[in-house]
Short mmCIF file of C-alpha atoms in Angstrom, two decimals:
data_model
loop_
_atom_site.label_atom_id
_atom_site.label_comp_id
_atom_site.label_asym_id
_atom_site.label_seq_id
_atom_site.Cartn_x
_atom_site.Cartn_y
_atom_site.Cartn_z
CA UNK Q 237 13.48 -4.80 -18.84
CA UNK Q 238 11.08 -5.89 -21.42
CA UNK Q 239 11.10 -4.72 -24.93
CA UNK Q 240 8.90 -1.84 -25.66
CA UNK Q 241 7.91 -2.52 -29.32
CA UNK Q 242 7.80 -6.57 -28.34
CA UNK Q 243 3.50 -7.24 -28.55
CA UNK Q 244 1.98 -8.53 -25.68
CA UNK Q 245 1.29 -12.38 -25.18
CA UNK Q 246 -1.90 -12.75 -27.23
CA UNK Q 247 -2.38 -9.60 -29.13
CA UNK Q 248 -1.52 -11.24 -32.51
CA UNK Q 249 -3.93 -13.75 -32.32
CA UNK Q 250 -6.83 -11.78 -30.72
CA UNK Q 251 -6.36 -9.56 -33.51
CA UNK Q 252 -6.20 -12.24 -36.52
CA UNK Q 253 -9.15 -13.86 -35.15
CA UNK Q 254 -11.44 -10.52 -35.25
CA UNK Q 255 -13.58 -10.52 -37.97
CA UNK Q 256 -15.26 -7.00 -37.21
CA UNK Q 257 -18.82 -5.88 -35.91
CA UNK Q 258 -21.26 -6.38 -39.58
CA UNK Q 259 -22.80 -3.23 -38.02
CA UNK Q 260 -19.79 -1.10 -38.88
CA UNK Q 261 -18.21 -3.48 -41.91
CA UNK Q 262 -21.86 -3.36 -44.47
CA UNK Q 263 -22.10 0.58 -44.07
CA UNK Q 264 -18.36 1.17 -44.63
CA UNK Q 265 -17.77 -1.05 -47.58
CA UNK Q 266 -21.65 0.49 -48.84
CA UNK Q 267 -19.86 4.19 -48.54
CA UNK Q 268 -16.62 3.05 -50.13
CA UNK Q 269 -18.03 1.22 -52.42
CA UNK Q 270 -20.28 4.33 -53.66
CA UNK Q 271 -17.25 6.71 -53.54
CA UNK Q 272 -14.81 4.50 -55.40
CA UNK Q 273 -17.64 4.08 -58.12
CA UNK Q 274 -18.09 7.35 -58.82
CA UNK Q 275 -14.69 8.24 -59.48
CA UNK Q 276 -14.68 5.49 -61.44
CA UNK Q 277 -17.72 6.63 -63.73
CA UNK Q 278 -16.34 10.07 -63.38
CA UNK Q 279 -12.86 8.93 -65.10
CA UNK Q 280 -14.80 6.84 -67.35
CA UNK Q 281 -16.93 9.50 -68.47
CA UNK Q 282 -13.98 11.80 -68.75
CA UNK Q 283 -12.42 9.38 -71.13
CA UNK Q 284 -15.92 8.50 -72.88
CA UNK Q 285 -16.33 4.91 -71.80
CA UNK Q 286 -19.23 5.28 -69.44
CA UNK Q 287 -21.60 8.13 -69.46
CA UNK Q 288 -21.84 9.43 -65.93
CA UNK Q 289 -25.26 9.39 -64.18
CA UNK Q 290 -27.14 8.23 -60.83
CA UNK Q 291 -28.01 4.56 -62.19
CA UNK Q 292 -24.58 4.51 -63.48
CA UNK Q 293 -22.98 4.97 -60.52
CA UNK Q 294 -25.49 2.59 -58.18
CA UNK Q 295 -24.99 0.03 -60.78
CA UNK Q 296 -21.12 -0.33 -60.25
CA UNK Q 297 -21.59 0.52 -56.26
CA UNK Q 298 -23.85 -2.74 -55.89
CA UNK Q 299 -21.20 -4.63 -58.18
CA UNK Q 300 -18.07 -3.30 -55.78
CA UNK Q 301 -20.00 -3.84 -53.23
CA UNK Q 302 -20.81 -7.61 -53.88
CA UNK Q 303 -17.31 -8.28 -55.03
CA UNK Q 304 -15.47 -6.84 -51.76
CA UNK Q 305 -18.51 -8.63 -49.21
CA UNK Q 306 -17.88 -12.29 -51.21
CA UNK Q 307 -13.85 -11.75 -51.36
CA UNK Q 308 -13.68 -10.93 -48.23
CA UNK Q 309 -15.87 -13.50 -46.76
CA UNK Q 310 -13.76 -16.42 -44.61
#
């Protein structure tokens, strides 16, 4: 009998060699990006270090949003 939690022959490397459909990746890191930066500015603003606001938040969207695409580039 063969293992049940043993991968099958090619899985591993099928999956480390995916780099993902752009068409799903941009919009998803675009959506996290904007969520993550307004909690951000929101606890920022709560402590008085930013002042919370639409520019605010696009502002430190684009700049997650740069940082994740370039680190995350091969």
């Amino acid at each position: 009998m063969t293992d049940p939690d043993a991968e099958p022959d090619g899985l591993k490397e099928g999956l480390e060699s995916s780099e993902g459909d752009p068409r799903v990746l941009v919009p998803l890191n675009a959506v996290l990006s904007t969520l993550f930066a307004a909690m951000f500015v929101w606890g920022a603003d709560l402590v008085g270090a930013l002042e919370f606001g639409v520019v605010t938040v696009a502002v430190v969207a684009v700049a997650v949003f740069v940082l994740t695409h370039v680190i995350t580039r091969p």
